[in-house]
mmCIF file of C-alpha atoms (C1' of nucleotides) and ligand atoms in Angstrom:
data_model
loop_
_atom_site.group_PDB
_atom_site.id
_atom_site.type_symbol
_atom_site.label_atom_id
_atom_site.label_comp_id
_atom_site.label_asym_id
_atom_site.label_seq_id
_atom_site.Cartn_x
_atom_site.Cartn_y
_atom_site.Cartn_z
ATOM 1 C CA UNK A 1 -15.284 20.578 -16.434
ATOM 2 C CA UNK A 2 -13.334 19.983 -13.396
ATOM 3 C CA UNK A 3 -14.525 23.231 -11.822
ATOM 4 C CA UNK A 4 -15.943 21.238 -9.169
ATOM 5 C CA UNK A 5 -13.341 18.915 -8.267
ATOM 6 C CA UNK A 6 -13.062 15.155 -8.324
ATOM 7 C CA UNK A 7 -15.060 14.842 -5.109
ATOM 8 C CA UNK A 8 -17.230 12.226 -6.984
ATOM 9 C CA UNK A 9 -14.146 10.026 -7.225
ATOM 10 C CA UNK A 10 -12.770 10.670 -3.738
ATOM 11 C CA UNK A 11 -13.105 12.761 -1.217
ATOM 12 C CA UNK A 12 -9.936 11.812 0.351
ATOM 13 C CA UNK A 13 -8.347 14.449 -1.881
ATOM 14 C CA UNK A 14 -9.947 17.481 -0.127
ATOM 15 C CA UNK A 15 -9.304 15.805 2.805
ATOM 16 C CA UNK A 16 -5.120 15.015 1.907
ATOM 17 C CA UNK A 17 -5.149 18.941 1.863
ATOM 18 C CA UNK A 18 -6.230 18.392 5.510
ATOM 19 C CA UNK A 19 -3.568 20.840 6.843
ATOM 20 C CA UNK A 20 -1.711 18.935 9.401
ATOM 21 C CA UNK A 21 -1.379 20.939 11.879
ATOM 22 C CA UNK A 22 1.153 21.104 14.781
ATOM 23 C CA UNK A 23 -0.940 19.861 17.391
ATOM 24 C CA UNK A 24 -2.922 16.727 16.761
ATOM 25 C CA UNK A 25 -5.988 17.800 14.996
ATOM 26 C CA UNK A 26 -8.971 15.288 14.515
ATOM 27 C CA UNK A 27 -10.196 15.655 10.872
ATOM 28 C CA UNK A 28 -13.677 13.230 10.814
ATOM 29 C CA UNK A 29 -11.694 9.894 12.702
ATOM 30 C CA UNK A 30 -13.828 11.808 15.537
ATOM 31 C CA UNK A 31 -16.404 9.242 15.101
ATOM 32 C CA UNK A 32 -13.658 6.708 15.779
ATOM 33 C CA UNK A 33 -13.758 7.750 19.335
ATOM 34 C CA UNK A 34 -15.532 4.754 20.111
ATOM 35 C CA UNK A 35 -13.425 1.327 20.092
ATOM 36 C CA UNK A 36 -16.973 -0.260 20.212
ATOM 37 C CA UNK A 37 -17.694 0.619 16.240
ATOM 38 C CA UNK A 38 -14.355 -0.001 15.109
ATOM 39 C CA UNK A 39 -14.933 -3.828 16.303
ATOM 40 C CA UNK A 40 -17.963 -3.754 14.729
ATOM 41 C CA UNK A 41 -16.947 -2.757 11.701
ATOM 42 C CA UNK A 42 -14.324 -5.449 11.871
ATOM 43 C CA UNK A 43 -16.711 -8.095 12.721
ATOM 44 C CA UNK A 44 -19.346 -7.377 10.492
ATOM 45 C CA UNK A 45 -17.185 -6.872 7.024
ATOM 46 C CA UNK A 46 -15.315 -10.025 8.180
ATOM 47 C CA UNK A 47 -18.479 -11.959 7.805
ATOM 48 C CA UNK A 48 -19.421 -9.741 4.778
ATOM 49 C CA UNK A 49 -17.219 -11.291 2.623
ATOM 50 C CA UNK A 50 -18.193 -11.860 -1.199
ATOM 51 C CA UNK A 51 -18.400 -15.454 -2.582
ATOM 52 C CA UNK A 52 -17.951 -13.791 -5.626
ATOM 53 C CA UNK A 53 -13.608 -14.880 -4.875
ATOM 54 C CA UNK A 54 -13.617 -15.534 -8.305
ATOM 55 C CA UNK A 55 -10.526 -14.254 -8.850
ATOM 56 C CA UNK A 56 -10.226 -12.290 -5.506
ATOM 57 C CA UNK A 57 -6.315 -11.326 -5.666
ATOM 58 C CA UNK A 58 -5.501 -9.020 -3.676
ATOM 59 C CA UNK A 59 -8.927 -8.158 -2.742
ATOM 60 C CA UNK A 60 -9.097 -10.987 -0.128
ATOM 61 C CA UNK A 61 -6.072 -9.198 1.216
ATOM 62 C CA UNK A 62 -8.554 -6.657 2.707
ATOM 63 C CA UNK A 63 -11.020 -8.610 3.704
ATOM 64 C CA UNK A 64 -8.714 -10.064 6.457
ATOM 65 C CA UNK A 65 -7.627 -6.429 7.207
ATOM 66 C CA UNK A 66 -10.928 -5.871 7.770
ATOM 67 C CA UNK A 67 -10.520 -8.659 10.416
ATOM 68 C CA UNK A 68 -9.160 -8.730 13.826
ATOM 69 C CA UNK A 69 -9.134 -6.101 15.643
ATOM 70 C CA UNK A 70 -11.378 -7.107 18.544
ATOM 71 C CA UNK A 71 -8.829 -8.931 19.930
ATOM 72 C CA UNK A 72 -6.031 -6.728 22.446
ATOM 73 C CA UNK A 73 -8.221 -9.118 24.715
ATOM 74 C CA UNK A 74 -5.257 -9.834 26.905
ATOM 75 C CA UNK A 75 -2.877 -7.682 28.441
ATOM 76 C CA UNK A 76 -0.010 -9.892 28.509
ATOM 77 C CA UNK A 77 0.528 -7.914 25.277
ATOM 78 C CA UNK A 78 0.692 -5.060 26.972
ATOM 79 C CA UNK A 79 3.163 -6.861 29.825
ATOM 80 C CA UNK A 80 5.337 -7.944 27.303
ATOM 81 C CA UNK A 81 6.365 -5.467 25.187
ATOM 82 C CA UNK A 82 4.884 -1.905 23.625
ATOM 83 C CA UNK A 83 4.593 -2.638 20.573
ATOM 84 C CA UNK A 84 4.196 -6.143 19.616
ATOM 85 C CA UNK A 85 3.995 -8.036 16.501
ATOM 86 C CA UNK A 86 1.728 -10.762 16.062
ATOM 87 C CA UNK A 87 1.453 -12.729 13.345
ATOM 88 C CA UNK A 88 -1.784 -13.666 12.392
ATOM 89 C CA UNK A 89 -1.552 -17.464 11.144
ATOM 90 C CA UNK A 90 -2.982 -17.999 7.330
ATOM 91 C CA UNK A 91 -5.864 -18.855 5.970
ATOM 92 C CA UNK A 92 -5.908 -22.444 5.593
ATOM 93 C CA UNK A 93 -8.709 -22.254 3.105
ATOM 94 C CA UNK A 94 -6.791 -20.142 0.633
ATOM 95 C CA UNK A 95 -8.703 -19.815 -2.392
ATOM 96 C CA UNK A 96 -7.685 -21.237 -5.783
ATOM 97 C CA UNK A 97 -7.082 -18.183 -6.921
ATOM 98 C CA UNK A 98 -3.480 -16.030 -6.785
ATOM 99 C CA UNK A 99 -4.190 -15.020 -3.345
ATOM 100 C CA UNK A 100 -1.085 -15.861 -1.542
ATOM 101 C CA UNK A 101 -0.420 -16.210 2.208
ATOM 102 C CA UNK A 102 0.130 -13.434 4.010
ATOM 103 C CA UNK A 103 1.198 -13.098 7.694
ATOM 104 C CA UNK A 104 -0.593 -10.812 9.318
ATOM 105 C CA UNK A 105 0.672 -9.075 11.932
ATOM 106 C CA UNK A 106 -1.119 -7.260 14.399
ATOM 107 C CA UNK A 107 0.694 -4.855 16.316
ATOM 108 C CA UNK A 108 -1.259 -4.034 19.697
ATOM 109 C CA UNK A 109 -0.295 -1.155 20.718
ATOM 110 C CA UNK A 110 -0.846 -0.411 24.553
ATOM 111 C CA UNK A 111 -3.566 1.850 23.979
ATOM 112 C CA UNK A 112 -6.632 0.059 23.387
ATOM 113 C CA UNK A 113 -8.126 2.228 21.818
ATOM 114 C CA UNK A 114 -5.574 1.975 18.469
ATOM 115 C CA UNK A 115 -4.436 -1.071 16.652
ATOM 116 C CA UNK A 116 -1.881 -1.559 14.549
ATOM 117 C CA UNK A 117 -1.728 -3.919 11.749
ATOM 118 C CA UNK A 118 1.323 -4.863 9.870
ATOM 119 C CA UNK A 119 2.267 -6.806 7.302
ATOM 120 C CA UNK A 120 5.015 -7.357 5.125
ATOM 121 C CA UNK A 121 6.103 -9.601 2.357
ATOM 122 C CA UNK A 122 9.101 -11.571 2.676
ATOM 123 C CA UNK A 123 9.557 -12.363 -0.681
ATOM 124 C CA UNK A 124 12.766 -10.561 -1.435
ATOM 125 C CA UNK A 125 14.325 -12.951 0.383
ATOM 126 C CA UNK A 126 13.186 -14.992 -2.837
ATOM 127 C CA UNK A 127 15.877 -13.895 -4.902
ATOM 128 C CA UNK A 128 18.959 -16.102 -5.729
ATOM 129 C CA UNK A 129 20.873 -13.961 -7.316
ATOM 130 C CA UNK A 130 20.645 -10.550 -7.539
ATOM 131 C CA UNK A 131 18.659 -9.185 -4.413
ATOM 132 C CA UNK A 132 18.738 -5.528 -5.139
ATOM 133 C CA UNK A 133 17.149 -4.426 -8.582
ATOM 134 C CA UNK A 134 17.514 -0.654 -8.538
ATOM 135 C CA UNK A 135 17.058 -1.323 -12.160
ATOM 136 C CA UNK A 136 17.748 2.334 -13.739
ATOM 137 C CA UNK A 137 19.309 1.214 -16.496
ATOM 138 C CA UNK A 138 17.130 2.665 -20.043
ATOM 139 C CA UNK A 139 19.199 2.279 -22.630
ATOM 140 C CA UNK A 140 16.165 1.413 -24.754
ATOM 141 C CA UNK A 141 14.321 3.946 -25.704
ATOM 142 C CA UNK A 142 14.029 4.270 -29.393
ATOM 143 C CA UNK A 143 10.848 2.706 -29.095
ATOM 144 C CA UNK A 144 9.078 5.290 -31.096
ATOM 145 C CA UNK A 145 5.534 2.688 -30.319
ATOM 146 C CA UNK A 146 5.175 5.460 -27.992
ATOM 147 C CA UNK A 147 2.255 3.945 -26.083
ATOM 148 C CA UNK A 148 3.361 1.255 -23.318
ATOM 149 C CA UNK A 149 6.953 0.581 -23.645
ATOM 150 C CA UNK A 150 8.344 -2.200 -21.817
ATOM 151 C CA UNK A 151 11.541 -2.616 -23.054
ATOM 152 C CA UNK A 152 12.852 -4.936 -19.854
ATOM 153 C CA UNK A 153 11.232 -7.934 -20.014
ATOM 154 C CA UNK A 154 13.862 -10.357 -18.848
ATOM 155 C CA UNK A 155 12.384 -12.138 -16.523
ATOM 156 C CA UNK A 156 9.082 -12.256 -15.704
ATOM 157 C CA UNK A 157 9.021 -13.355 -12.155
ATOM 158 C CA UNK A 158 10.627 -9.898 -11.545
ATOM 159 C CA UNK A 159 8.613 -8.501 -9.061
ATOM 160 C CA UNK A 160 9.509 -9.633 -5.939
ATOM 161 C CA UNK A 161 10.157 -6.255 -3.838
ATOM 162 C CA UNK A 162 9.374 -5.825 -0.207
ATOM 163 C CA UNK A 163 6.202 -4.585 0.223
ATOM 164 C CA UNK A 164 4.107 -3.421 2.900
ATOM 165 C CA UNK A 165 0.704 -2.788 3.724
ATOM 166 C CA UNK A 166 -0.486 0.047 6.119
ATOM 167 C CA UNK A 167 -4.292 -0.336 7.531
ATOM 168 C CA UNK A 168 -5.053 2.955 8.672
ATOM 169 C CA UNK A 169 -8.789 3.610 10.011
ATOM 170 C CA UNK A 170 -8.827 7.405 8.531
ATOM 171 C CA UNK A 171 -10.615 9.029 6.083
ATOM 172 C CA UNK A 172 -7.324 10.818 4.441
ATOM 173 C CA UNK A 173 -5.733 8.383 2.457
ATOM 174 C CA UNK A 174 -2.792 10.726 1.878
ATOM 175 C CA UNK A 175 -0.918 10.090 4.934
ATOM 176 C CA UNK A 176 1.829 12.431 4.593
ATOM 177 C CA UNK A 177 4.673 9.839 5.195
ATOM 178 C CA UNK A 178 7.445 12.672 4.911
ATOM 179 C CA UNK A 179 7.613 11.617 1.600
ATOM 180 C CA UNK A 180 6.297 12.809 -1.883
ATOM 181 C CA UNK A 181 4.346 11.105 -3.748
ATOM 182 C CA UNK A 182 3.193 11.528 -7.101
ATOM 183 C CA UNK A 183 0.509 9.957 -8.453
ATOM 184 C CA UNK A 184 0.417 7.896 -11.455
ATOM 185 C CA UNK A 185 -2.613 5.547 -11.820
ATOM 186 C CA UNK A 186 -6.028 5.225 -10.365
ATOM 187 C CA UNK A 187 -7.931 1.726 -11.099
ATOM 188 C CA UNK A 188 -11.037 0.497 -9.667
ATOM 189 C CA UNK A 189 -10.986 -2.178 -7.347
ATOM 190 C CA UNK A 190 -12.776 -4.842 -8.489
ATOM 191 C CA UNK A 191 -15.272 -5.697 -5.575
ATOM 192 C CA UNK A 192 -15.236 -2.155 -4.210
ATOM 193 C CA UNK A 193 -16.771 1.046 -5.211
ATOM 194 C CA UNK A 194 -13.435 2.790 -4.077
ATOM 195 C CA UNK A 195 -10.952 3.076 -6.648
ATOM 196 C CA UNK A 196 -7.258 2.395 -5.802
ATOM 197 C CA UNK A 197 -5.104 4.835 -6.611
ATOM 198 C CA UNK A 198 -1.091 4.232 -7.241
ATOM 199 C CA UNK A 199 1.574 6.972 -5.725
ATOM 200 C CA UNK A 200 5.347 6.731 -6.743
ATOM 201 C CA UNK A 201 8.176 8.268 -5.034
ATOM 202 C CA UNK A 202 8.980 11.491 -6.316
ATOM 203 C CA UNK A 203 12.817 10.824 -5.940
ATOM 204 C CA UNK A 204 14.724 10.874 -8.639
ATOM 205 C CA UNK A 205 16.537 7.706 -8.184
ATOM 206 C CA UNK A 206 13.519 6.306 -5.470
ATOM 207 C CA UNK A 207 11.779 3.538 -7.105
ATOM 208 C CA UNK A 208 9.783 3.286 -4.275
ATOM 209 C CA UNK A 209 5.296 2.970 -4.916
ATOM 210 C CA UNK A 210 2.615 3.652 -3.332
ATOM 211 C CA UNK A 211 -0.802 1.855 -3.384
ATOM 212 C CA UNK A 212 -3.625 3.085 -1.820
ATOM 213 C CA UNK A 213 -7.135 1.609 -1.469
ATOM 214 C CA UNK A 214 -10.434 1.561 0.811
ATOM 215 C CA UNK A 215 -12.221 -1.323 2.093
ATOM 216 C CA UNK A 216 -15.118 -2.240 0.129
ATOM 217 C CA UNK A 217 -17.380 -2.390 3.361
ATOM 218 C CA UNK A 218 -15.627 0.146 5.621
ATOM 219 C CA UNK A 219 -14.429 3.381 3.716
ATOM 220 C CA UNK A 220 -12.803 4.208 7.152
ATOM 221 C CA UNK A 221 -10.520 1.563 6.512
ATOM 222 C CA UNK A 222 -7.283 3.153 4.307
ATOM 223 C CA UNK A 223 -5.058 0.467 2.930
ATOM 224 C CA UNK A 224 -1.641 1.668 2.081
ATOM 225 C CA UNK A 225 0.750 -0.308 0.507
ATOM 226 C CA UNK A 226 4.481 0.218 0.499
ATOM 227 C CA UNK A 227 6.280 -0.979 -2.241
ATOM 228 C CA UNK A 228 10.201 -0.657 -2.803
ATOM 229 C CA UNK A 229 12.539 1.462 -0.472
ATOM 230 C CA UNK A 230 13.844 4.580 -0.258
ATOM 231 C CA UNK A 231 16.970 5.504 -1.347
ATOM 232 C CA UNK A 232 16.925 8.944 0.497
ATOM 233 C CA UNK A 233 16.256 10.307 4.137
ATOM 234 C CA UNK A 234 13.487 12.628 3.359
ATOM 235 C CA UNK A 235 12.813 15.190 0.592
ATOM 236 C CA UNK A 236 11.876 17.474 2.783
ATOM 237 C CA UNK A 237 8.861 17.773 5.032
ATOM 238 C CA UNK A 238 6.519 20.418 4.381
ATOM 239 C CA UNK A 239 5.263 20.471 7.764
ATOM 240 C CA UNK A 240 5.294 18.278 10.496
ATOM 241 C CA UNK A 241 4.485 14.986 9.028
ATOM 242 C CA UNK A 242 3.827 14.009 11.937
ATOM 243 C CA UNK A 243 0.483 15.549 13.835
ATOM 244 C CA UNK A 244 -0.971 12.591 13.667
ATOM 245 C CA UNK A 245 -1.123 9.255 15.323
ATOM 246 C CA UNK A 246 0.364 11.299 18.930
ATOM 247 C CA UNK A 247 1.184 7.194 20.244
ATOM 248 C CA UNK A 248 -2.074 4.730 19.295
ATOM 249 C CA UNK A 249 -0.032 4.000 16.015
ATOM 250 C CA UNK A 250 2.926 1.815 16.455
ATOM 251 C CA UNK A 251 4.290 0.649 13.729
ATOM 252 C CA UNK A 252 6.626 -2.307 14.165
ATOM 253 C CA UNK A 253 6.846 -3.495 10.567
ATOM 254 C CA UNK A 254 9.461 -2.693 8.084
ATOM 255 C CA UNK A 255 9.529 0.135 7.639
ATOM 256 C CA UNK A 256 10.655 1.248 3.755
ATOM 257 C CA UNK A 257 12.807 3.788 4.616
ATOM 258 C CA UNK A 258 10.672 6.203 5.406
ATOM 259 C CA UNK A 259 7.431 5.001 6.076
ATOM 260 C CA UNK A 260 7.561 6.137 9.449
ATOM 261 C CA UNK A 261 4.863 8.459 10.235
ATOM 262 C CA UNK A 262 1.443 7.046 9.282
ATOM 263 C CA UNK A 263 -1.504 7.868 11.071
ATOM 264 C CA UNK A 264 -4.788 8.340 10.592
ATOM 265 C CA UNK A 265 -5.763 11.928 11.209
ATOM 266 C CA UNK A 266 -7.791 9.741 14.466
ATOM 267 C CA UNK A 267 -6.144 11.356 17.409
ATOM 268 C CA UNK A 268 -7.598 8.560 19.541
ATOM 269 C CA UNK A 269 -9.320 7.181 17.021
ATOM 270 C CA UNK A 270 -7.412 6.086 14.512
ATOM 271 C CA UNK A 271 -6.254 2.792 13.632
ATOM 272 C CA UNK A 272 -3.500 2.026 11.981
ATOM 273 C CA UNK A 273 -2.875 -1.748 10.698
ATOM 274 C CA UNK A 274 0.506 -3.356 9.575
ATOM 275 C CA UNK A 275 0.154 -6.034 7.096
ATOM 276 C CA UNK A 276 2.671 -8.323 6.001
ATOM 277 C CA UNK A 277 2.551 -10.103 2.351
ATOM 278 C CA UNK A 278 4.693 -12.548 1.798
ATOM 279 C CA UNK A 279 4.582 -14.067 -1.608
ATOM 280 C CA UNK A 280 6.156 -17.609 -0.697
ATOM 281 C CA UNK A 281 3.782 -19.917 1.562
ATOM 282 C CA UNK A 282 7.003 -20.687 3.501
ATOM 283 C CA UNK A 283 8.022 -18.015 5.279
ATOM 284 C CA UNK A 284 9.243 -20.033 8.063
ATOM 285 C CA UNK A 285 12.760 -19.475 8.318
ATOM 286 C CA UNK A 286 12.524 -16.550 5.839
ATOM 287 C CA UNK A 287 13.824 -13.460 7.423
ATOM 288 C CA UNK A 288 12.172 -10.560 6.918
ATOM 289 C CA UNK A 289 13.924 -8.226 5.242
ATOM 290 C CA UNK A 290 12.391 -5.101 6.493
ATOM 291 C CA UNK A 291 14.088 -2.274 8.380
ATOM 292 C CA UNK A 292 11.934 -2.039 11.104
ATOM 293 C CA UNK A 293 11.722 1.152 11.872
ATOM 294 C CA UNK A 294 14.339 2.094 14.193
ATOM 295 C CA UNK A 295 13.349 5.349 14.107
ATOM 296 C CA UNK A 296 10.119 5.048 15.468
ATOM 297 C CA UNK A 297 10.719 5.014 18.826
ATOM 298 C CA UNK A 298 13.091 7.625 17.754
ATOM 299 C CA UNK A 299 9.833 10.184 16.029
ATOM 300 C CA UNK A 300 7.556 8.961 18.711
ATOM 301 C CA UNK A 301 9.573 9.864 21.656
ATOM 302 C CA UNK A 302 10.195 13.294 20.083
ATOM 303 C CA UNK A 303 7.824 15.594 18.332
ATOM 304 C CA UNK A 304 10.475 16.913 16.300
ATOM 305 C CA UNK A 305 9.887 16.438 13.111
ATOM 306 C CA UNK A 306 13.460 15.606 11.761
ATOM 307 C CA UNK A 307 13.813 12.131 12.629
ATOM 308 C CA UNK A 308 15.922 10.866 9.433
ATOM 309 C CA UNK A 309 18.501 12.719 10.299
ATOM 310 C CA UNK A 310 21.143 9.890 11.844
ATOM 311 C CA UNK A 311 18.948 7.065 10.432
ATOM 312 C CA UNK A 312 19.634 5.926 7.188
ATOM 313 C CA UNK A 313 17.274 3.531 5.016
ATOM 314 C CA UNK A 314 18.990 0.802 2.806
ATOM 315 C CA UNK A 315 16.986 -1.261 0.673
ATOM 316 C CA UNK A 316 17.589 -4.446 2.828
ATOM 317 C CA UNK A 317 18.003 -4.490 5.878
ATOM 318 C CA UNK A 318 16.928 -7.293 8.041
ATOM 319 C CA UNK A 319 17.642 -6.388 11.679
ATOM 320 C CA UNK A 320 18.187 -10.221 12.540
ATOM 321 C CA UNK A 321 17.605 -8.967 16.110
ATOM 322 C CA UNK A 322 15.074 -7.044 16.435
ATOM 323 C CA UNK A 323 13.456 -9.669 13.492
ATOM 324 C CA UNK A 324 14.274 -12.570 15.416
ATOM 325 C CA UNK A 325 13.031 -10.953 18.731
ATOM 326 C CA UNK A 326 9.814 -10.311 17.275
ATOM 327 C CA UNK A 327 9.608 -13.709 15.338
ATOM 328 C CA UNK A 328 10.638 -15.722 18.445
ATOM 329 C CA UNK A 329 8.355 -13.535 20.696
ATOM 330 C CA UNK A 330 5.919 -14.205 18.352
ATOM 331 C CA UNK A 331 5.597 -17.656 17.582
ATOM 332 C CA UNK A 332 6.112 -17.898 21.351
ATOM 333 C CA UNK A 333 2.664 -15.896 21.921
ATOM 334 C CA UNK A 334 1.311 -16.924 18.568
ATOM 335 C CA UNK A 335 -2.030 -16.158 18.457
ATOM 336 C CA UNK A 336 -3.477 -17.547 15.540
ATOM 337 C CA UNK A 337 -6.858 -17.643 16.980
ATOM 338 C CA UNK A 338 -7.561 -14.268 16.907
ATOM 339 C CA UNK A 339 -9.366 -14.030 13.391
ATOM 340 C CA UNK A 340 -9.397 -15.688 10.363
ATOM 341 C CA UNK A 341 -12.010 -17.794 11.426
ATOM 342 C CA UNK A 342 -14.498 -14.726 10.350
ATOM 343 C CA UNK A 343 -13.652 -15.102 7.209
ATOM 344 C CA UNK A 344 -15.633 -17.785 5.924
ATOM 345 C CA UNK A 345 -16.382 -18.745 2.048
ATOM 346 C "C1'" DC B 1 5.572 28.360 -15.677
ATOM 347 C "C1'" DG B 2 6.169 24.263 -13.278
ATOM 348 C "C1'" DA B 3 4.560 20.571 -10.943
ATOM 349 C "C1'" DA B 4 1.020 17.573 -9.790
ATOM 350 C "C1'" DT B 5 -3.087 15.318 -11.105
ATOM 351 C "C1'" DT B 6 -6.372 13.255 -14.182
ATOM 352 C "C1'" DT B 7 -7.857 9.922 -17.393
ATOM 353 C "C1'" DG B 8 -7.692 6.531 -21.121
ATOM 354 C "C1'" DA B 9 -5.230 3.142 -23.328
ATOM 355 C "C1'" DC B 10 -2.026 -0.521 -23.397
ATOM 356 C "C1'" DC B 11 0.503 -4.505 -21.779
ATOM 357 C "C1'" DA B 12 1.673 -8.605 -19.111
ATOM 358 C "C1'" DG B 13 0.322 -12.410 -16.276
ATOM 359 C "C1'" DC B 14 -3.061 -15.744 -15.125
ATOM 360 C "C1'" DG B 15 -7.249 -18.462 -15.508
ATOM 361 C "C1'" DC B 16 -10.203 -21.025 -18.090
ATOM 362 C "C1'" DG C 1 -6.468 -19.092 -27.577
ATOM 363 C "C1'" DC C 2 -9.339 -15.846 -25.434
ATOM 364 C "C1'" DG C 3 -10.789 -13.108 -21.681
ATOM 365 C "C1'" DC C 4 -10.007 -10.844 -17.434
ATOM 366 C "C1'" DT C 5 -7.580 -8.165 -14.056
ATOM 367 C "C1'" DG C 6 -4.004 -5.554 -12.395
ATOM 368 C "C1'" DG C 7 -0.488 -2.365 -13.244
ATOM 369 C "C1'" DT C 8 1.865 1.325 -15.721
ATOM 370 C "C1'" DC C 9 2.661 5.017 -19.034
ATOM 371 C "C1'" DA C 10 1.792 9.041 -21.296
ATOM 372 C "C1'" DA C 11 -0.896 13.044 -22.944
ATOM 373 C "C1'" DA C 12 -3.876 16.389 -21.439
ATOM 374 C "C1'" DT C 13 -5.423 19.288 -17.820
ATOM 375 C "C1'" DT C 14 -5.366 21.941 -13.585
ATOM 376 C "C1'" DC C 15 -3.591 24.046 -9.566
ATOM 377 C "C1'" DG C 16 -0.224 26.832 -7.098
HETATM 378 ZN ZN1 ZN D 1 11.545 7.713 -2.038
#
DNA sequence: CGAATTTGACCAGCGC
DNA sequence: GCGCTGGTCAAATTCG
């Protein structure tokens, strides 16, 4: 029956086995090589957007990753910092459905031919009590219903973890993050022909998920989304984790512990976006609560692929600097111009 | 044999 | 109240 493999569901599976190899090996991103496509792509699926937003939820979430892109139009990027962090301003039209606000924020990298995306949602910072839900407690299990047990249901509105979403351009979805992840769901995305399939941290105690989708319009476009943080430096990597992204991807957005090797198997093709979800419409003041990833520098720098050794992940942990930095730096070079306007109803 | 993956079913939240 | 979608679990299956 499954003597010849799900290739019919997704090929990124034969390509995850992609062996990662020491030296930065280009799986298919090859035809990334040109920056020239990758706008296209942007601008085209931008415009190709679906009025069918019936209930778009987190659908119209790619369909702005999708956006941007084109931009790294002026170097004072590049003057200012590496690695910066722009936040894309919202959608004013936001539909009427769920689809909350999210900041996008663009990290452009100084090569032009890479660009980072991040974005991350701010909403732990909802919380008003209790920040930290490492929930583990199961002290009810007799339910012999067997089937879907959900013995916590205290409060409904209890889903407010950090997440964030990684837009890599690659074809391998399975970006080894150091981490391992097991998979526990696949679903079909409603407007897209790629399914989207769910990962949780292997970890015992690491509540941490994975999501993982396609764009409808550009199966290039890989987006990852973190949920949760880890509660441990690294299980143990394989193999490099790294290999990939050698500098294009710069990550500047929390990162969840671990999330700090994601590339795209593109060696200068790949594109790696950062996107940030925050579930309240205000995130003004709202720090976010990410751990950027101090480590980055710390992996790119080096090739070694032991780089959460002295770093340690906690579940929040706002650098107020390097936050602030960013946010000020930002808001100061705010380009909410850049996009959005694409995306038209 | 163990672990990881697959797949279907079920549940909860939201919209209408 | 019903229907829909998204999200998760759990059993079965497969791979290493
Ligand atoms: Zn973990």
């Amino acid at each position: 029956m499954e003597g010849k493999k799900k290739e019919s569901t997704e090929r990124e599976n034969s390509l995850k086995n992609t062996p990662f190899p020491d030296r930065m090996m280009i799986p298919e991103t090859t035809s990334f090589s040109n920056p020239n496509s990758l706008f296209d792509i942007s601008c085209e699926q931008a415009i190709n957007y679906d009025n069918q937003h019936q209930k778009s939820s987190s659908f119209g979430f790619i369909d702005m990753l999708s956006v941007q892109d084109f931009s790294t139009p002026s170097s004072i990027f590049e003057d200012l910092l590496p690695n910066i962090t722009i936040p894309l301003a919202p959608p004013l039209h936001s539909p009427p459905s769920t689809v909350p606000e999210y900041s996008e924020v663009v990290n452009t990298p100084a090569t032009p031919n890479s660009s980072s995306m991040s974005s991350s949602s701010t909403e732990a910072a909802a919380n008003d009590d209790h920040k930290k839900n490492e929930e583990e407690e199961e002290q009810d299990q007799q339910k012999t219903t067997k089937k879907q047990l959900k013995p916590k249901k205290k409060n409904p509105k209890r889903q407010r973890e950090p997440r964030f979403a990684f837009m890599t351009k690659s074809e391998i979805d399975h970006l080894d993050d150091g981490y391992r992840w097991r998979k526990y769901g696949q679903k079909a995305v409603k407007n897209s022909p790629f399914p989207r399939s769910y990962y949780r941290c292997t970890s015992t105690a690491c509540g941490v998920k994975k999501r993982v989708e396609r764009s409808s319009e550009d199966p290039s476009i890989v987006v990852t989304t973190y949920e949760g943080t880890h509660t441990h430096p690294c299980p143990i990597t394989p193999r490099g984790s790294f290999g990939i992204m050698p500098e294009t991807t710069i990550g500047s957005g929390g990162g969840g512990g671990g999330i700090s090797s994601v590339g795209g198997g593109g060696g200068g093709g790949s594109t790696s976006h950062f996107l940030n979800i925050p579930p309240l419409f205000h995130h003004h003041e709202q720090l976010t609560p990410q751990p950027y990833f101090h480590n980055l520098s710390n992996f790119r720098t080096s090739t070694n692929p032991t780089f959460p050794q002295s770093y340690r992940e906690r579940p929040f942990c706002p650098s107020a600097s390097s936050l602030a930095r960013d946010h000020g730096l930002l808001q100061d070079m705010l380009p909410s111009q850049m996009l959005k306007d694409t995306k038209e109803e």
